[in-house]
Structure formats: C-alpha cells, structure tokens
Short mmCIF file of C-alpha atoms in Angstrom, two decimals:
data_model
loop_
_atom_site.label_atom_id
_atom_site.label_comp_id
_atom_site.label_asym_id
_atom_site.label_seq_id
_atom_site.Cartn_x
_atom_site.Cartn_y
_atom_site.Cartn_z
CA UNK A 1 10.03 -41.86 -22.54
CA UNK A 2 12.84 -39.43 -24.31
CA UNK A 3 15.65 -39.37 -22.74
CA UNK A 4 16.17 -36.40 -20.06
CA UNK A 5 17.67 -32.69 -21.55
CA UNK A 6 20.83 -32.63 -20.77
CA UNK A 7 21.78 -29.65 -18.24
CA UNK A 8 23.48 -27.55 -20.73
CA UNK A 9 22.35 -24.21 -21.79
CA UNK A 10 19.93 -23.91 -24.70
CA UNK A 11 21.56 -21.16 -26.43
CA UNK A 12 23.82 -18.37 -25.00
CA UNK A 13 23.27 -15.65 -22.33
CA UNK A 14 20.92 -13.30 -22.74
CA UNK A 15 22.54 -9.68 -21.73
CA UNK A 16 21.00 -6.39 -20.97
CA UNK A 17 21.99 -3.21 -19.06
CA UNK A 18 20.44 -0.64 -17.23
CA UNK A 19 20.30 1.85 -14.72
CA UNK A 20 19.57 0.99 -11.60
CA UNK A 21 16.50 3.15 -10.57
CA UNK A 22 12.72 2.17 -10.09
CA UNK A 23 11.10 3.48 -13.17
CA UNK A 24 14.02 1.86 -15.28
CA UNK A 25 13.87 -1.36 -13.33
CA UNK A 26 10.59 -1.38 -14.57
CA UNK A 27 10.80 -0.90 -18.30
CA UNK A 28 13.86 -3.86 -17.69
CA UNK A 29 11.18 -6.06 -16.46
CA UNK A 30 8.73 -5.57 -19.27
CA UNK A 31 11.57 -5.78 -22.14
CA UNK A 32 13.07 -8.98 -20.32
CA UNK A 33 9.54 -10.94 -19.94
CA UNK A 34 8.75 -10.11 -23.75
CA UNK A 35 11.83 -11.77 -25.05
CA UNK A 36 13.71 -14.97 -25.26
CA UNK A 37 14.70 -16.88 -22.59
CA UNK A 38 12.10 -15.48 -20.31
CA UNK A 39 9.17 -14.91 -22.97
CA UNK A 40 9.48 -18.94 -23.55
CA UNK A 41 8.81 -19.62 -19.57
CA UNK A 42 5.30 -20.82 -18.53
CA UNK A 43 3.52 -18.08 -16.99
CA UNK A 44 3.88 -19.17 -13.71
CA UNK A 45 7.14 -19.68 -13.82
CA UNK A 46 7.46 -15.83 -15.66
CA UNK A 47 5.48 -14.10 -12.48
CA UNK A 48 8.10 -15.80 -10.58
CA UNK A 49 11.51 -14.32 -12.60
CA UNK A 50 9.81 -11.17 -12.51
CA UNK A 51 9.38 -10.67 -8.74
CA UNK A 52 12.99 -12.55 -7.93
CA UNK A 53 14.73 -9.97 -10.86
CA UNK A 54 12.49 -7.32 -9.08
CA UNK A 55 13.73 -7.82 -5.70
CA UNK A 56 17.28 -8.08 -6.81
CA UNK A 57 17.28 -4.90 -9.09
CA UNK A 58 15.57 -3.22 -6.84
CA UNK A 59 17.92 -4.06 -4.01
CA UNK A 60 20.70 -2.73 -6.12
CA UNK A 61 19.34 0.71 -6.84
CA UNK A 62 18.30 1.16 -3.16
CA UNK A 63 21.44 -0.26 -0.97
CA UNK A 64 24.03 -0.50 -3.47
CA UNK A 65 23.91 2.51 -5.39
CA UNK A 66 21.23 4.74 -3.56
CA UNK A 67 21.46 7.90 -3.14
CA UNK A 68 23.35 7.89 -6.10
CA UNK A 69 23.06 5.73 -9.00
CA UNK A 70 24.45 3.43 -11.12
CA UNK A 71 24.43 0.88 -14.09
CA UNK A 72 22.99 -3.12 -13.81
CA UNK A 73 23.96 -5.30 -16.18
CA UNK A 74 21.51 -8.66 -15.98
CA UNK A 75 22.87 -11.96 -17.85
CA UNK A 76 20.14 -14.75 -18.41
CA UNK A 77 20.58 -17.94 -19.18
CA UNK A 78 18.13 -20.73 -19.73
CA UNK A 79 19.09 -24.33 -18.90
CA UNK A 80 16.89 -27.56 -18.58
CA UNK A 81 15.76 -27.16 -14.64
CA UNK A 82 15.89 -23.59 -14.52
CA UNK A 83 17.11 -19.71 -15.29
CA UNK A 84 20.56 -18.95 -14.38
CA UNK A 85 20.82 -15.59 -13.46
CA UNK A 86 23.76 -13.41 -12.40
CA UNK A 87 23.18 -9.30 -11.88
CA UNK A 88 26.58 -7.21 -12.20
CA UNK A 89 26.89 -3.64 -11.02
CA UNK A 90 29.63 -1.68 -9.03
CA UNK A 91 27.80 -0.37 -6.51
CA UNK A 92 28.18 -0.31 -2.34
CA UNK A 93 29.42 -4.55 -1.57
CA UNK A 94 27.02 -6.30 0.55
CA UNK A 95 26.90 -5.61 4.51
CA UNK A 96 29.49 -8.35 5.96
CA UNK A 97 30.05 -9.47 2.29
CA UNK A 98 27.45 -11.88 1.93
CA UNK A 99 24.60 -11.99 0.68
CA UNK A 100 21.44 -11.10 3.72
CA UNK A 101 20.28 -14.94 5.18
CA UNK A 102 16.13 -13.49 4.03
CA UNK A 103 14.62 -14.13 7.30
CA UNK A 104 10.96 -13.54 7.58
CA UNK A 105 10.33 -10.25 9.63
CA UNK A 106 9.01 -10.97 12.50
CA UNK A 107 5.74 -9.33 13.61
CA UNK A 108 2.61 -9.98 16.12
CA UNK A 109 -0.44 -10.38 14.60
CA UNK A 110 -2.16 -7.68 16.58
CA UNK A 111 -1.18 -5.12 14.07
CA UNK A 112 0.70 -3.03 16.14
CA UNK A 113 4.04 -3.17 14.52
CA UNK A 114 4.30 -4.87 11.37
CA UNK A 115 7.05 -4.70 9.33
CA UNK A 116 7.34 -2.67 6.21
CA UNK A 117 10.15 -3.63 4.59
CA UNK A 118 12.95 -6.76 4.55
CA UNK A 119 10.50 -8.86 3.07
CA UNK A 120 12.85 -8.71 -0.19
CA UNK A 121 15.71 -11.01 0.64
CA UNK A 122 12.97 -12.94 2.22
CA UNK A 123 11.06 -13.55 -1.20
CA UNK A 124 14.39 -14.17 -2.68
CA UNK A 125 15.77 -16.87 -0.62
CA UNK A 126 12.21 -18.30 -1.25
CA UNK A 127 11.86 -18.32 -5.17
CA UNK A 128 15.41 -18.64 -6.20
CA UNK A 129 18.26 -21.33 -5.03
CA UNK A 130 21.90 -21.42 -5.51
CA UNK A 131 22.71 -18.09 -4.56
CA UNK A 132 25.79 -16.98 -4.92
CA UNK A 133 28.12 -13.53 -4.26
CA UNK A 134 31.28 -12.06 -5.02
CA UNK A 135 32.96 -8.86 -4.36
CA UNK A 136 35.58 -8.68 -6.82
CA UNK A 137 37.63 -5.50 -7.88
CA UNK A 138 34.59 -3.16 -6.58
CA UNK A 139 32.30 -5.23 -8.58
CA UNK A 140 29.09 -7.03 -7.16
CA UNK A 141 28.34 -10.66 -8.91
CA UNK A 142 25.45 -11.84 -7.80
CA UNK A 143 24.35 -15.37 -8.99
CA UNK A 144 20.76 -17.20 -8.54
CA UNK A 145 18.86 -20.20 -10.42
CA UNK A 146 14.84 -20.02 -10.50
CA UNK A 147 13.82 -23.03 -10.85
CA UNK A 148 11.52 -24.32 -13.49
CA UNK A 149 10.84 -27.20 -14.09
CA UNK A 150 11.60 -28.89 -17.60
CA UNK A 151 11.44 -26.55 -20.59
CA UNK A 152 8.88 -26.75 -23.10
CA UNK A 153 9.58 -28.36 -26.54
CA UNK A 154 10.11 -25.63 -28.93
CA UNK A 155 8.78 -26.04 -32.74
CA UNK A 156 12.54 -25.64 -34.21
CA UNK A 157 13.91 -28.65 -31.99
CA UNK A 158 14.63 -31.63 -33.41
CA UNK B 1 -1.21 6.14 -9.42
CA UNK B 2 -4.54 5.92 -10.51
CA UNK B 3 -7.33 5.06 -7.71
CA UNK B 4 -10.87 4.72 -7.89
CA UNK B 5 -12.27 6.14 -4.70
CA UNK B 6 -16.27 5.36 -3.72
CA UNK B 7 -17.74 5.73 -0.19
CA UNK B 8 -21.15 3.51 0.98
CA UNK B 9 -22.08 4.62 4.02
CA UNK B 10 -19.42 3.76 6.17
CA UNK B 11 -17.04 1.65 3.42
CA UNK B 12 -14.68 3.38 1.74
CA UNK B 13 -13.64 1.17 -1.15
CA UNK B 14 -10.25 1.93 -2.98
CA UNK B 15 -9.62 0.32 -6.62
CA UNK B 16 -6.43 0.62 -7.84
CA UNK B 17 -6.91 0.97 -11.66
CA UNK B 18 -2.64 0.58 -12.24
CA UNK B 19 -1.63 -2.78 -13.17
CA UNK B 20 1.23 -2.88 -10.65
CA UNK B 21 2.36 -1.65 -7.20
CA UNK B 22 5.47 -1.52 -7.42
CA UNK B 23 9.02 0.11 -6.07
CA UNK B 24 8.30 2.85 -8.53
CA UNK B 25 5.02 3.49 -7.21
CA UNK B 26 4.97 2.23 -3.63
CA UNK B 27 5.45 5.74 -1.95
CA UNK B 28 2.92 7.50 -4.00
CA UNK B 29 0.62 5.13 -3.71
CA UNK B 30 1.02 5.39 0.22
CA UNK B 31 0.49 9.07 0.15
CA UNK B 32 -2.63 9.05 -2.26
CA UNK B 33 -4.00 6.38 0.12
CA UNK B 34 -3.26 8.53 3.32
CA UNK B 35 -4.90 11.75 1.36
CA UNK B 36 -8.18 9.57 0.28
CA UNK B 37 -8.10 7.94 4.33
CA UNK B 38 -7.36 11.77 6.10
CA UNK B 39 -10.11 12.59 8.58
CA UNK B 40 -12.78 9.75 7.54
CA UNK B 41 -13.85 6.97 9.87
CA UNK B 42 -15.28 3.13 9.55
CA UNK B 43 -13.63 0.29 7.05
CA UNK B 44 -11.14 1.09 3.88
CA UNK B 45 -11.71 -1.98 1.40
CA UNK B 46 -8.10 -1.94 -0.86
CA UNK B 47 -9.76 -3.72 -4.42
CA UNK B 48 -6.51 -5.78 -6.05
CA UNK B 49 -8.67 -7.18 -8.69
CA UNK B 50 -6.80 -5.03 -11.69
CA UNK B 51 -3.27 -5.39 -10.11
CA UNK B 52 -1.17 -7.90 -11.72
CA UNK B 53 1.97 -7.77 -10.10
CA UNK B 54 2.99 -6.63 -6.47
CA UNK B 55 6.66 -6.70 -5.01
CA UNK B 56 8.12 -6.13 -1.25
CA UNK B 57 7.77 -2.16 -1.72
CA UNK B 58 4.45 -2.38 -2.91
CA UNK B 59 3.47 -4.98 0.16
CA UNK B 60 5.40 -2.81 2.27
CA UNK B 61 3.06 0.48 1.41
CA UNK B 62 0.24 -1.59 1.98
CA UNK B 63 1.45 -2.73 5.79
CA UNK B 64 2.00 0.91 5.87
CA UNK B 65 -1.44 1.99 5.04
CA UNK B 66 -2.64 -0.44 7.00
CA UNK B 67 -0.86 1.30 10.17
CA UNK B 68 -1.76 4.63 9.39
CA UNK B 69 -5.17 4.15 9.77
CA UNK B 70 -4.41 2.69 12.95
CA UNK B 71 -6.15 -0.09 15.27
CA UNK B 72 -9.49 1.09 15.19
CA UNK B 73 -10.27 1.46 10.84
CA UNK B 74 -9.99 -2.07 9.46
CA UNK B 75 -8.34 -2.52 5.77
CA UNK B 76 -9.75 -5.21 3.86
CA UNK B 77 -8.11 -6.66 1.02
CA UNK B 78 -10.47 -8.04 -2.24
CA UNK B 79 -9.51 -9.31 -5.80
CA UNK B 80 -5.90 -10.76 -5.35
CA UNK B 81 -4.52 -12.07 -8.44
CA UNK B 82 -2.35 -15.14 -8.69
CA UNK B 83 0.95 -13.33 -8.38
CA UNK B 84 -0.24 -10.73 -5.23
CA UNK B 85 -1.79 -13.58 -3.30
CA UNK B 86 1.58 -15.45 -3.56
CA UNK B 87 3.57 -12.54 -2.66
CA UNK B 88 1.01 -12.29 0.53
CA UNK B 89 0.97 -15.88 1.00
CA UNK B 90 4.73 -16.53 1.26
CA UNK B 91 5.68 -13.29 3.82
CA UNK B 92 2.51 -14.67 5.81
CA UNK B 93 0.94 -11.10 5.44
CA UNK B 94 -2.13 -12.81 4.50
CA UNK B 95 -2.72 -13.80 8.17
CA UNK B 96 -2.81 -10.03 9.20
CA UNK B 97 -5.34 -8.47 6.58
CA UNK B 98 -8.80 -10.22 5.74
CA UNK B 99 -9.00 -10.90 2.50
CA UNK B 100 -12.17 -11.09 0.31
CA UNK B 101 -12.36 -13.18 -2.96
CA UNK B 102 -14.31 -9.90 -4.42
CA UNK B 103 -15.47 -6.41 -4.59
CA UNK B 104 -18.74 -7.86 -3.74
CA UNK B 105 -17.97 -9.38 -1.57
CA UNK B 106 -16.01 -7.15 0.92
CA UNK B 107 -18.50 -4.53 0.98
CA UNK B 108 -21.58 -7.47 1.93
CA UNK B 109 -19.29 -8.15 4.69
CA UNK B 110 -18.69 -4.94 5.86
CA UNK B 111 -22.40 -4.14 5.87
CA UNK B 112 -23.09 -7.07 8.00
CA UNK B 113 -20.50 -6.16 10.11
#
C-alpha cells in the first residue's frame, strides 16, 4: 500500500470569470468540465461539480445580481479528497448573511401543491460540504468542497 | 428548445431532443410544453432519454408542467439518465411522478391503463 496523498493541492487554482446570467453560466460549465482540474474528475464525480457550480452560479445571477447583472469569478482547486471551490461576485449579500440551511421543500404527495423552486440550496447542502460565507467590503465569498474521493494517478506523477 | 411531439390515441409523448434542461431553458421549455398540452386530454409521457443534465430550474419547470395539466392528465416520466434520476432521487420528486425505464415502455403502460 503507498502511502496516502497528502491533503495539499495538486497544482494551483484554477480561475475563470464570467457574467452571471443563464446562457453564460452555461458556456462556464462546458469550458470548466473540459479542462484541468475538473476534466481529470471521474465522471461521476464531474456530473456532480457541474450541478453544485450550477446551483451556485445560478443562485448568483438570480438573487444576487438579478434584475441586473453582474460578474462571477469561480476559483478551483483540486486537492486529494475533493474540489475546493470558492465563487466571488459583488452582488446583493445573502438574506440574514448566511448562507440558506437547503431544507427540502415540503410538499404532499397528492400533487396539489408541489414546490417549484428552493430545491437549489437543497441540492447544494447535499453534494457539497464545508460551506462557507463571507460578506466582506460588498463582496460575496462563497466557499464549498465536493467531495471525491482519491484522485486518479496521473501519467506525469512520479 | 427542441421537442419531439407524437400523439397515440390518447398518449401524448414529448421527447426532448436538447441535451439539457436547464436555468437557461427552464421557462421556455415550460411554455412550449403548455402550447403542445393546450386543449388536449388523456396522459403526457415527458421522454428524458436524450437529456444529460437537469438542474433545480429545469426540475422546477417540470413540477410546473406537471401542475398545469392539473389532477386529472397524468405526466409520466421515461428515459432518465444517471445525472436526472439523481437530481429526482435526492429532492424525492421521484415519489410524485411515475417513472418508466423507457419510451416503450411508458406508452405499453398507458395503453393498459
């Protein structure tokens, strides 16, 4: 047996910014699963990022910013049990300053009122762990880890 | 939003030939669905099988379709991939809608029905 990875990043933060509507959101997505750290993830693991970094950008454009908008800037980071996340922009802060608690709408299974939305801190809370939020200087920090699972041996490693 | 629309008797049967249903799409998608339901009667069969990714807006246009064809139409659900079941499967919506493995499938048990 190898010894364990040791819980320090793999290489630096991946960086990218955007603005924080649906259609760009999207493109993000697709750029961001095609390209290191993310394009490196098992694909389980990658349908996973992409809903969580969904959710979250997603939540941005619509609460934070909406009805204007605004820039995202999304810093990745790869380390041995997971990906590090943290999502920047300078939109509306949080209601109450925290980040929402994700509880599963309730609903009757009759049909008669079932909830469309607030299913997105929901997922969240589910997927990702160590969440984290700051309102600093009009600036939203918002900080998650998906886990993972150990990463796979690349070909360059010794 | 591109949908595939067939009627059988009294099965409509929607494919959704777009590879996601997402917060980009989630409100057209409700209003092509609402324009293809308008005025018809008996069950709507949603087919997932070309959908590869789903988030909460996309869900939540579903729920919404779901309503707006109100208690008596039934929506079935066929073709989930890995990634929409879970999405389904984790905010429990998968105890509200039936869901059929396949195409096929959901339209033998709607003519049984």
């Amino acid at each position: 047996m190898p010894p364990a990875p040791e819980p320090c990043a793999r290489d630096g933060p991946h960086g990218v910014v955007i603005r924080a509507e649906p259609t760009s959101v999207r493109a993000a997505l697709r750029s961001i699963l095609a390209a290191p750290p993310v394009s490196e993830i098992a694909p389980r693991h990658r349908q996973t990022v992409e809903l969580v970094l969904a959710e979250v950008l997603n939540n941005v454009a619509e609460h934070a910013y909406a009805p204007a908008t605004g820039h995202v800037a999304i810093f990745l980071m790869r380390f041995s049990g997971g990906l590090v996340c943290e999502v920047i922009d300078n939109g509306a802060p949080m209601p109450n300053g925290t980040a929402p608690a994700g509880r599963l709408p309730e609903f009757d299974l009759s049909g008669g009122d079932l909830p469309e939305g607030g299913f997105g801190w929901y997922l969240i809370r589910s997927l990702a762990c160590e969440i984290t939020y700051r309102r600093q200087r009009g600036t939203n920090r918002l900080g998650f880890t998906i886990p993972l699972g150990p990463p796979v041996p690349q070909a360059s490693d010794p | 939003m591109q949908l595939q629309t067939r009627t059988q008797s009294t099965v409509t049967t929607v494919t959704v030939l777009d590879a996601r249903i997402d917060a980009a799409t989630a409100i057209q998608f409700k209003e092509r669905m609402r324009e293809i339901t308008a005025g018809g009667e008996g069950r709507v069969v949603l087919d997932l099988t070309q959908v590869q990714f789903l988030d909460s807006s996309g869900l939540g246009a579903i729920v919404a379709v779901k309503k707006l064809l109100g208690p008596e139409r039934m929506l079935d659900l066929c073709g989930l991939t890995p990634t929409v079941e879970k999405v389904f499967r984790l905010t429990r919506m998968d105890t509200v809608f039936t869901i059929h493995p396949t195409l096929d499938a959901a339209i033998e048990d709607a003519a049984s029905a």
